[in-house]
CSV table of C-alpha atoms and ligand atoms in Angstrom, one decimal:
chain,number,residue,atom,x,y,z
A,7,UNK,CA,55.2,111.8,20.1
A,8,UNK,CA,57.7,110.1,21.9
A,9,UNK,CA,57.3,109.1,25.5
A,10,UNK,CA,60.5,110.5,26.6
A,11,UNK,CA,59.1,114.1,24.4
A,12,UNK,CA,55.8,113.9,26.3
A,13,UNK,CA,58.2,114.1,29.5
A,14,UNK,CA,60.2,116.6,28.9
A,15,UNK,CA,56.9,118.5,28.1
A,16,UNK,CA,55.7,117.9,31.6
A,17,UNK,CA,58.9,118.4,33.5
A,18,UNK,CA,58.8,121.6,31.6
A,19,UNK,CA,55.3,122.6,32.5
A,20,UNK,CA,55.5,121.4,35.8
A,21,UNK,CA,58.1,124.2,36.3
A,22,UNK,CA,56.5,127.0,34.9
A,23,UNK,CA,56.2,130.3,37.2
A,24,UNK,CA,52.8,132.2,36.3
A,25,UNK,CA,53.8,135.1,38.9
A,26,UNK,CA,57.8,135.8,37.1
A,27,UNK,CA,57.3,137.5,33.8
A,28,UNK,CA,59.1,140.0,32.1
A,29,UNK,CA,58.1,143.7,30.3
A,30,UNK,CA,59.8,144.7,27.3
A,31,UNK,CA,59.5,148.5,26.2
A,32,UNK,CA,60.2,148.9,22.8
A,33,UNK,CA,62.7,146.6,22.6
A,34,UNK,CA,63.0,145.7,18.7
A,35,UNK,CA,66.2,144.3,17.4
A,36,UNK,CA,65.0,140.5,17.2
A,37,UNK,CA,68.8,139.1,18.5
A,38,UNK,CA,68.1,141.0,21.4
A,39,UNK,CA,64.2,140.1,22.0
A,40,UNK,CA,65.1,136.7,21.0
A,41,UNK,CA,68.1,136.2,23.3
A,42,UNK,CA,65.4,137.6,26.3
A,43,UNK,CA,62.9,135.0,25.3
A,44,UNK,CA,65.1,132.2,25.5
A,45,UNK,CA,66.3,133.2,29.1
A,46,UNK,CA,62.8,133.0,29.8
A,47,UNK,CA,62.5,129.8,28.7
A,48,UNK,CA,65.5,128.5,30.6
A,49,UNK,CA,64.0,130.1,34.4
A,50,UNK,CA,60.5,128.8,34.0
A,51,UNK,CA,58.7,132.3,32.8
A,52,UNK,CA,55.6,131.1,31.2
A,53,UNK,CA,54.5,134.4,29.4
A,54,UNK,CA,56.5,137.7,28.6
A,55,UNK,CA,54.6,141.2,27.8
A,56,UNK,CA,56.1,143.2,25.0
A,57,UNK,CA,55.5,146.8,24.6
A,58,UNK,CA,55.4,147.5,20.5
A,59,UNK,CA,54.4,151.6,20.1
A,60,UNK,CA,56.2,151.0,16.4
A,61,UNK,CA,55.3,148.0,15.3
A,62,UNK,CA,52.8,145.2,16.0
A,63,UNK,CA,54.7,142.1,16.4
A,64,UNK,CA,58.2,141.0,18.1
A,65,UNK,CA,60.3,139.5,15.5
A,66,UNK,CA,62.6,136.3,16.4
A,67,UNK,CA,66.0,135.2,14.7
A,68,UNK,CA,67.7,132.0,15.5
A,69,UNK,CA,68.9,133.5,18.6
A,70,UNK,CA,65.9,132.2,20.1
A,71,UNK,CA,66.1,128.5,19.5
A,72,UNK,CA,62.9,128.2,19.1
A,73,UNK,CA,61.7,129.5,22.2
A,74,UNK,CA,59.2,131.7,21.0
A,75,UNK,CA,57.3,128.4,20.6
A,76,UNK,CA,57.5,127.6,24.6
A,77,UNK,CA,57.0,131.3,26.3
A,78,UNK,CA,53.8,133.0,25.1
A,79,UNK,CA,54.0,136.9,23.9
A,80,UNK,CA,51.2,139.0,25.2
A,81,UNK,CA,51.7,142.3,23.2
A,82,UNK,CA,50.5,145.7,24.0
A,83,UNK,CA,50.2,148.6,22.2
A,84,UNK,CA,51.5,151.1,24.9
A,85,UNK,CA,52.7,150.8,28.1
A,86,UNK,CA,50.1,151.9,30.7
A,87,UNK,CA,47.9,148.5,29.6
A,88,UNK,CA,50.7,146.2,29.9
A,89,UNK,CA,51.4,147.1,33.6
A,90,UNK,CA,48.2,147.9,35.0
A,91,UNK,CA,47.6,144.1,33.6
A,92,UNK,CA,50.1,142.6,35.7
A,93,UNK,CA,49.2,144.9,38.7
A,94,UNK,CA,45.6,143.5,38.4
A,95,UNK,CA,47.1,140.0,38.2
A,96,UNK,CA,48.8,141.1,42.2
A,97,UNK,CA,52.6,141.3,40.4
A,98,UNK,CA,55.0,144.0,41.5
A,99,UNK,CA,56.4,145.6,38.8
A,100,UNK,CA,60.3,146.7,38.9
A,101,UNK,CA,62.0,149.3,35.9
A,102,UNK,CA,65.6,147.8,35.2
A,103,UNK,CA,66.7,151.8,35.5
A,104,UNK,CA,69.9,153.2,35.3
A,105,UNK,CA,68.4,156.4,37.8
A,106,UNK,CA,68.7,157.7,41.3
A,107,UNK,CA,66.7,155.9,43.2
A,108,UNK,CA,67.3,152.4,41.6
A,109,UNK,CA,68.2,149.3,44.1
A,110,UNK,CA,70.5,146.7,43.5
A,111,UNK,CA,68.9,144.0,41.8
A,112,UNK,CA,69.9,141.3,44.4
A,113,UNK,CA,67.7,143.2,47.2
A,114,UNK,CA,64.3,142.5,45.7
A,115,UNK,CA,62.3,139.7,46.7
A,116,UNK,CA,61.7,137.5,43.5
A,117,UNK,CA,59.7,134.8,45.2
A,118,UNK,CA,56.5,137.1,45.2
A,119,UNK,CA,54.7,137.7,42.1
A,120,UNK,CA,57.6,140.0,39.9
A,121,UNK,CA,57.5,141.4,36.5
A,122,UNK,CA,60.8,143.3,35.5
A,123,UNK,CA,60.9,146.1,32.8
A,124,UNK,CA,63.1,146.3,30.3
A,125,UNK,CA,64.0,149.3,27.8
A,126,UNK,CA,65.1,149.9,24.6
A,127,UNK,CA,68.6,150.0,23.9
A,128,UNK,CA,69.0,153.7,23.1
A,129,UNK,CA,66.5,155.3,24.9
A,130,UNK,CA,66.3,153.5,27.9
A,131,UNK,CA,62.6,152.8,29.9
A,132,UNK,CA,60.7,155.6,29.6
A,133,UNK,CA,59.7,158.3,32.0
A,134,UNK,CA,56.2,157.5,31.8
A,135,UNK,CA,57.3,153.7,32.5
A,136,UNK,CA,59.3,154.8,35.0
A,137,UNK,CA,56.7,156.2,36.8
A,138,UNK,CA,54.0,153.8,36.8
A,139,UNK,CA,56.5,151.1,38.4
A,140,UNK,CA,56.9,150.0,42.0
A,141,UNK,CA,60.2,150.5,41.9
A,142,UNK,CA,64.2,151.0,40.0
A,143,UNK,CA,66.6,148.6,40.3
A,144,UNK,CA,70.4,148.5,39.1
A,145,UNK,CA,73.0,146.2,38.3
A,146,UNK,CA,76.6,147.7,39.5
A,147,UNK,CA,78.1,148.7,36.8
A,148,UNK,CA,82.3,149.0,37.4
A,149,UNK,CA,83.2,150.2,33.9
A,150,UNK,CA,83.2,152.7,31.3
A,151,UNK,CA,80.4,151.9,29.5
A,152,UNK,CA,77.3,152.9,31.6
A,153,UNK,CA,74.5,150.4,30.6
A,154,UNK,CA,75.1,146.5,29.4
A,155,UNK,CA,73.1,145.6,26.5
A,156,UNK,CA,68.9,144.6,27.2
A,157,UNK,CA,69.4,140.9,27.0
A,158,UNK,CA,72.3,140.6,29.0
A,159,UNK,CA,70.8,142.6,32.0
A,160,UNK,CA,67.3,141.0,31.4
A,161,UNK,CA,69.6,137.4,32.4
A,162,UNK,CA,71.3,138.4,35.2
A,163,UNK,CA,67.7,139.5,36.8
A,164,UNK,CA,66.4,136.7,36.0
A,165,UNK,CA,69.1,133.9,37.1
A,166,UNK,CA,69.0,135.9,40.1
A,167,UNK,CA,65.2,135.6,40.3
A,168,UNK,CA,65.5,131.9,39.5
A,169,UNK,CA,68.3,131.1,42.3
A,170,UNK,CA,65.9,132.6,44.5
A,171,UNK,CA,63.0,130.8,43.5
A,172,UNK,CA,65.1,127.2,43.3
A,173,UNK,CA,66.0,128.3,46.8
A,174,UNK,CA,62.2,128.4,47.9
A,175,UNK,CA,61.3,125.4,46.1
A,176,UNK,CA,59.0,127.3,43.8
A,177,UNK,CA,60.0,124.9,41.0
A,178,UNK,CA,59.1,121.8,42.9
A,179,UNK,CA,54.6,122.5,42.7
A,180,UNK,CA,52.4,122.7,39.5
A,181,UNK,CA,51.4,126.2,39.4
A,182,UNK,CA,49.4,126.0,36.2
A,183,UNK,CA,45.6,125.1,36.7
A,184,UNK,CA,44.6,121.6,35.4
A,185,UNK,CA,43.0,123.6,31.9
A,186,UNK,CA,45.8,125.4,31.0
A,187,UNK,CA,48.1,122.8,31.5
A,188,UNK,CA,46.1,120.1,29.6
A,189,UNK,CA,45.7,123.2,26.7
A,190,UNK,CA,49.9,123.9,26.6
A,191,UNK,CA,50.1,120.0,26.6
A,192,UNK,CA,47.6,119.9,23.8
A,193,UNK,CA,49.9,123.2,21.9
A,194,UNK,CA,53.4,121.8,22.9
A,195,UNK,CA,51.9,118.4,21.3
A,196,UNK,CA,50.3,119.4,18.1
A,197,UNK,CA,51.7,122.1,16.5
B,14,UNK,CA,90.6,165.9,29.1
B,15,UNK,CA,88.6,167.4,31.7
B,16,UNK,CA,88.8,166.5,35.4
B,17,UNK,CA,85.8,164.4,35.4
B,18,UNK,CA,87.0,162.5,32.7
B,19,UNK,CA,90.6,161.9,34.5
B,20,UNK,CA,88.7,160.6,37.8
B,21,UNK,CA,86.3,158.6,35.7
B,22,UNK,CA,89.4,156.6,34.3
B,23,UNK,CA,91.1,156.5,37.6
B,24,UNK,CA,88.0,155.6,39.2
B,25,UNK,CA,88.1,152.4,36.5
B,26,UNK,CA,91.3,151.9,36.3
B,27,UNK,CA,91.6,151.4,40.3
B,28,UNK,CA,89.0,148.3,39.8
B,29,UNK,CA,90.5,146.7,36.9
B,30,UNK,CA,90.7,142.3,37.7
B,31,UNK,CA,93.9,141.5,36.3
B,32,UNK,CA,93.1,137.7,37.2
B,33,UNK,CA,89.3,137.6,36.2
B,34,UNK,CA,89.4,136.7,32.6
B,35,UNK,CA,87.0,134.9,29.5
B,36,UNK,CA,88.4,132.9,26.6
B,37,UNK,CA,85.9,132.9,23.6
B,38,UNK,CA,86.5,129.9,21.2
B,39,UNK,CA,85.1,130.9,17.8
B,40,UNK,CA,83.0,133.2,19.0
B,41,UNK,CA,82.2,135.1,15.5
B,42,UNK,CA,78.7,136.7,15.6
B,43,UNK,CA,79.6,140.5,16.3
B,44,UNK,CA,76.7,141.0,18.6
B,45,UNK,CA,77.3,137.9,20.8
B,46,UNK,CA,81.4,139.2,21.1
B,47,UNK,CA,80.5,142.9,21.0
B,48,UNK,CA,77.8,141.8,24.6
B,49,UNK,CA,80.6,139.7,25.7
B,50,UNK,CA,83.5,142.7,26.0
B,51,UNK,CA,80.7,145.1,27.1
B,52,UNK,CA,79.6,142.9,30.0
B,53,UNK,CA,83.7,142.6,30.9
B,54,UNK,CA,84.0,145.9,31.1
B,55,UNK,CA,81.3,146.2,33.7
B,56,UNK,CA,82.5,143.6,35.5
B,57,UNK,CA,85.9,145.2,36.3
B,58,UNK,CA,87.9,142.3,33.0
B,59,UNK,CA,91.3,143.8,32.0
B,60,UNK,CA,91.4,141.7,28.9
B,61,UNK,CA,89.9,139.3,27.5
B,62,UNK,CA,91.2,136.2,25.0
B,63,UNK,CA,89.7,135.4,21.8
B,64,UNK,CA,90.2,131.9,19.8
B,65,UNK,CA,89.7,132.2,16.6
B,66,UNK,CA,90.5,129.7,14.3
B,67,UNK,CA,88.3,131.0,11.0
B,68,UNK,CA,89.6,134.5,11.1
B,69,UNK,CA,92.2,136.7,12.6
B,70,UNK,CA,90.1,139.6,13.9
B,71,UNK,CA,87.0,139.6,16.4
B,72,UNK,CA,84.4,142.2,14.7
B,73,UNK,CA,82.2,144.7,17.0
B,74,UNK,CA,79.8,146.2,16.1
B,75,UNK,CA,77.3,149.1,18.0
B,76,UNK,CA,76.7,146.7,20.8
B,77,UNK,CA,79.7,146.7,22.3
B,78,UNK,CA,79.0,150.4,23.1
B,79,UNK,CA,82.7,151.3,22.5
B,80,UNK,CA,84.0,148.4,25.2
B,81,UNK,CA,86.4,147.5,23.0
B,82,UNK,CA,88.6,150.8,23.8
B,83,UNK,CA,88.3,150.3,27.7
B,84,UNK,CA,88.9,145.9,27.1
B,85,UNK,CA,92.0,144.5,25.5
B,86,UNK,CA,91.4,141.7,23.5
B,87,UNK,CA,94.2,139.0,23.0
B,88,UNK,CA,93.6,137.2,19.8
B,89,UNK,CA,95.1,133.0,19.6
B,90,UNK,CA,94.8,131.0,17.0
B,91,UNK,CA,94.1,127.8,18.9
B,92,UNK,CA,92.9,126.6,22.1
B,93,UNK,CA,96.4,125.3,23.2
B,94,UNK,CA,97.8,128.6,23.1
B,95,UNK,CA,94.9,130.6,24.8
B,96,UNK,CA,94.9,128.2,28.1
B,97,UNK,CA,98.2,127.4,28.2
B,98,UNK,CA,99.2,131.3,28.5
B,99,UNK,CA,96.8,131.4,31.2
B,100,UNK,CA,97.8,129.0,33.1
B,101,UNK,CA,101.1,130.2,33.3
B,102,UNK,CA,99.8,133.3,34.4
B,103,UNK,CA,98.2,131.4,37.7
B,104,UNK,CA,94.7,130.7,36.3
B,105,UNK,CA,92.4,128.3,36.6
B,106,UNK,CA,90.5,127.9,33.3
B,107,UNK,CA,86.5,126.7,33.6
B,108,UNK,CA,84.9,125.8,30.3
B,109,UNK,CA,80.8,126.8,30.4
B,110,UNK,CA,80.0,123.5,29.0
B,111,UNK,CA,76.6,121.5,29.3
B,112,UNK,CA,78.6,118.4,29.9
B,113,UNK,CA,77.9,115.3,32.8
B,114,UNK,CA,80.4,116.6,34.8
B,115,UNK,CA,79.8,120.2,35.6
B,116,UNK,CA,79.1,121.7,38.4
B,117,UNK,CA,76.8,124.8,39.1
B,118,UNK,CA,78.6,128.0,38.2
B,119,UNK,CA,77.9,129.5,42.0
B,120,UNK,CA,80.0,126.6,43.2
B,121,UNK,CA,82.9,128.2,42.0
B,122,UNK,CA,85.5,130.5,44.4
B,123,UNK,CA,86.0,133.6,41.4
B,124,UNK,CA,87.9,135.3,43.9
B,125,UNK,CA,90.7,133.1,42.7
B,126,UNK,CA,92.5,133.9,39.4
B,127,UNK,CA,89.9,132.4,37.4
B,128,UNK,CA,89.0,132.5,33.5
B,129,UNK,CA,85.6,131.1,31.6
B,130,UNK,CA,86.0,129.5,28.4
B,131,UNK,CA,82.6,130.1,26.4
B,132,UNK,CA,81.9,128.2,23.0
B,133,UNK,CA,80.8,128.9,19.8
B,134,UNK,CA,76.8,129.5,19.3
B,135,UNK,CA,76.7,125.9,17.0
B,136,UNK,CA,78.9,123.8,18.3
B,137,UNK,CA,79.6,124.8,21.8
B,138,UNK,CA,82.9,123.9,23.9
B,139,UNK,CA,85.3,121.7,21.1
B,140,UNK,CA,86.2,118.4,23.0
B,141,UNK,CA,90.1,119.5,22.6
B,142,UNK,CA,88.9,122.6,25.2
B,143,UNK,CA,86.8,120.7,27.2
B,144,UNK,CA,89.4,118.1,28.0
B,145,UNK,CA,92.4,121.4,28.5
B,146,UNK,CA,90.6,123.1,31.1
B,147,UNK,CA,90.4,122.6,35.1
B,148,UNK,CA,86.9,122.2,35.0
B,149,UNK,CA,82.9,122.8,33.5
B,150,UNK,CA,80.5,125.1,34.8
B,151,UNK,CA,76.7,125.0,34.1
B,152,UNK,CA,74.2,127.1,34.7
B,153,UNK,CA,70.6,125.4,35.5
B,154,UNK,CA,68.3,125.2,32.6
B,155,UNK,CA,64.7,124.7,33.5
B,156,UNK,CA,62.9,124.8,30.3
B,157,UNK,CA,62.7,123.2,26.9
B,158,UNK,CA,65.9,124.9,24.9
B,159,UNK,CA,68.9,123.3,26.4
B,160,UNK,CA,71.0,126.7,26.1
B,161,UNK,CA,71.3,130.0,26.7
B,162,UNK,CA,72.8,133.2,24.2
B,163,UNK,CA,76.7,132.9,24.5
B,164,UNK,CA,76.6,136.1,25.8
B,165,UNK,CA,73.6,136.0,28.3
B,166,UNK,CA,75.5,132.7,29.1
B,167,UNK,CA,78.7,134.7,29.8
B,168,UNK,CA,76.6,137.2,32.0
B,169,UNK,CA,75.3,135.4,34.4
B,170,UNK,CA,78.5,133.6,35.2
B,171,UNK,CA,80.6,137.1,35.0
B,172,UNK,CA,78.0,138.6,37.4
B,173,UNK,CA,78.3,135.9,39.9
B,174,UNK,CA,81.9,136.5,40.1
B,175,UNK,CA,81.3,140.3,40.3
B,176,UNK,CA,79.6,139.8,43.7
B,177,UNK,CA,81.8,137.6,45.2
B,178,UNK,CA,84.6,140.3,44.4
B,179,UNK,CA,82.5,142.8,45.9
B,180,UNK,CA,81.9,141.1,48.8
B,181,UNK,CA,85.4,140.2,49.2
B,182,UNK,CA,87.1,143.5,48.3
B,183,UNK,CA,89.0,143.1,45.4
B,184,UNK,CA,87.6,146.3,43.8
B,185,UNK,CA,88.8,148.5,46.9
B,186,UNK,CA,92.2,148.1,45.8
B,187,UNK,CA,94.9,148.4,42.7
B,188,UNK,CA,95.6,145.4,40.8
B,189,UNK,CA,97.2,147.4,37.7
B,190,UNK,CA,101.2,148.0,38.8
B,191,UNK,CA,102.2,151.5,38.5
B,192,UNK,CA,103.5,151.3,34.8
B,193,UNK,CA,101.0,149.5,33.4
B,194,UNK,CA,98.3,151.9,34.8
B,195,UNK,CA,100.4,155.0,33.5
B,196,UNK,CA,100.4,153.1,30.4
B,197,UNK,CA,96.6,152.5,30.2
B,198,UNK,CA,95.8,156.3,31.6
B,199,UNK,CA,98.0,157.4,28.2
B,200,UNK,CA,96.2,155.0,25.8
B,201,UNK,CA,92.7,155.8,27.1
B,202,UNK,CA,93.6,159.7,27.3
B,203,UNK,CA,95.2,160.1,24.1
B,204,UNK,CA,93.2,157.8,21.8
C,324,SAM,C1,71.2,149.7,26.8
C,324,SAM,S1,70.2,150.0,28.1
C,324,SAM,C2,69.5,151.6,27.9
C,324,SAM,C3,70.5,152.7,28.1
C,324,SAM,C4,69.9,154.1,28.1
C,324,SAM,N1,70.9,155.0,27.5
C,324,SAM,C5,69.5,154.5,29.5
C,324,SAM,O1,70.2,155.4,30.0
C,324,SAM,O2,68.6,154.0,30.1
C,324,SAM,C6,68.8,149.0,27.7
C,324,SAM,C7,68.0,148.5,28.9
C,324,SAM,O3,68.7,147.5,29.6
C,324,SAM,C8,68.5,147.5,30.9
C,324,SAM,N2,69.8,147.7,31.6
C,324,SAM,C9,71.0,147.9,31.0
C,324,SAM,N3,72.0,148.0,31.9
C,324,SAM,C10,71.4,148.0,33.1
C,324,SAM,C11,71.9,148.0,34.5
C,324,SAM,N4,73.2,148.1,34.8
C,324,SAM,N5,71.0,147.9,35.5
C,324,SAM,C12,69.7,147.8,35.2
C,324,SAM,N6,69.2,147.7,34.0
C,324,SAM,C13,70.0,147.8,32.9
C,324,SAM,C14,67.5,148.6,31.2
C,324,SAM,O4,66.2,148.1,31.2
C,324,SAM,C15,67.7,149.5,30.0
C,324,SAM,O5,66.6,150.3,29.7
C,325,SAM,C1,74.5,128.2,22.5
C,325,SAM,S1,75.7,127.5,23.5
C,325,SAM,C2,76.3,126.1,22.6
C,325,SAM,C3,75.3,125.0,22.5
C,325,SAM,C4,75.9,123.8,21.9
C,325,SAM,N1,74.9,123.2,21.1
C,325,SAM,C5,76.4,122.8,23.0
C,325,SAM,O1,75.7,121.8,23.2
C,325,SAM,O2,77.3,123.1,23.7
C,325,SAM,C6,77.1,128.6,23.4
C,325,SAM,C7,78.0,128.6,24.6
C,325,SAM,O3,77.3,129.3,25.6
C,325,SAM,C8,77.6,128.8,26.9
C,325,SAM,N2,76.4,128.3,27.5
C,325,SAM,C9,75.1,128.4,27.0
C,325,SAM,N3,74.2,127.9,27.9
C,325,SAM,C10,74.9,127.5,29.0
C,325,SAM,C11,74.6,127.0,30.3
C,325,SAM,N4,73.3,126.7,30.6
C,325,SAM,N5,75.6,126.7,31.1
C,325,SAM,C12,76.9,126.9,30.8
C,325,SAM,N6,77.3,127.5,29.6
C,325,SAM,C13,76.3,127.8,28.8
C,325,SAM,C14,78.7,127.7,26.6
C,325,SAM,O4,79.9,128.2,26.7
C,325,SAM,C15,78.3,127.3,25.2
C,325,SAM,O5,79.4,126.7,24.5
């Protein structure tokens, strides 16, 4: 490995947030699952949960860029497990949901520990899902077409949360402890 | 029609940006296109530009959720044409372009007449585009792949000008004038 490689891998890892991550709910069509990992990637998530009722596995295209490599995929097999998980771990959990009571995504607080849910493209987060969260929140929509596609509202959430979190200079302290960053080093390094 | 249906046209209509625009150059994959005019609708885009110098049509496909009736698309067959049009029109054209010189996309006033030039998937921005526009815009990458989905890419940006326009009024009134709007109630009612 090159120094300048071995670098990049700890700028990387020094950036990584343990307390952002990211629910998908049945999200299956690998450019869209793909395109959300590699957002991840970009704002520092170190480890997304996806919610597979179908199917065992997420499956990446080249949309990802290889991403799936640098963001870890915990997967559950239904949705209860996946969010009482992060609600042991101290996150709030917030539903991107298109309902009633949703927020505008700009009013959360994504400096605390935040995972955001995301549903499948036809049938949105479930009702169960819905209810186990600590909360809706919205992006206004002007248009027609009521919902933008999964990917594209997973990024705006999350550039959001990452302005925020550049803001509060999360990005500027290790938040890995010493083992697991020596371990990703040790992955990143030999694949 | 029913009278929901009128007021939800009206209701669109009223918000339509005639000045808030994107340019896609080669932008073929149908998903990343079909996310593109689907998050333009949402964001209040009369029409958006397409370069395409490989084919003659853009192709959609069932993510685009049927934007493509509620967002005209003009079609140019090279960059020249596409910018040159627009900046006769009174718009400023920023490339999103991972390049030395560009600035972070929230420095930008999209309250302006503004449009955002996105690049192909492969090659990104051509040099011919990057060197016809007024400026590049980037948006901060913290991880290991150095780019984001076209179409997340186009998001984020879109989004950003979406709240500045909310915050500064533009969606509170008409942009359309009176015979275009007729024109555009007639298309959308009588498809
Ligand atoms: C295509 S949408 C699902 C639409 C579905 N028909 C519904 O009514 O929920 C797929 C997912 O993207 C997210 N999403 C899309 N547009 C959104 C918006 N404007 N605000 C918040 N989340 C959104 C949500 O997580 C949603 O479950
Ligand atoms: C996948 S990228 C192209 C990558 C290409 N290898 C390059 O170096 O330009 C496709 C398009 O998305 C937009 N894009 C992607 N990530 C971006 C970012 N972080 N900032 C600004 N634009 C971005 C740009 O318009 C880019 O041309």
């Amino acid at each position: 490995m090159t120094p300048e490689r071995y670098q990049k891998f700890q700028q990387v890892l020094n950036r990584r947030q343990l307390d952002l991550t990211v629910i998908t709910e049945d999200v299956h069509k690998p450019h869209n699952f793909s395109a959300i990992i590699r957002t991840c990637d970009a704002v520092g998530v170190f480890a997304i949960h996806a919610v597979n009722s179908r199917s065992s596995m997420p499956i990446y295209n080249q949309v990802a860029k290889g991403s799936e490599k640098w963001v870890a995929c915990h997967t559950h097999t239904n949705i209860e497990s996946a969010v009482s998980d992060l609600h042991q771990q101290g996150l709030k959990v917030y539903a991107a949901h298109l309902s009633k009571q949703a927020l505008d995504y700009r009013m959360i607080d994504y400096t605390k520990p935040t995972a955001i849910l995301l549903g499948a493209e036809k049938s949105g987060v479930t009702q169960k899902a819905a209810d186990l969260v600590d909360g809706h929140i919205i992006i206004p929509m002007l248009g027609m077409v009521q919902s933008l596609n999964v990917s594209v509202a997973a990024a705006v959430i999350l550039f959001e949360a990452q302005r925020q979190r550049l803001a509060a200079g999360l990005y500027e302290r290790v938040h890995l402890a010493p083992d697991i960053y020596e371990q990703m080093m040790f992955e990143w390094s030999y694949p």
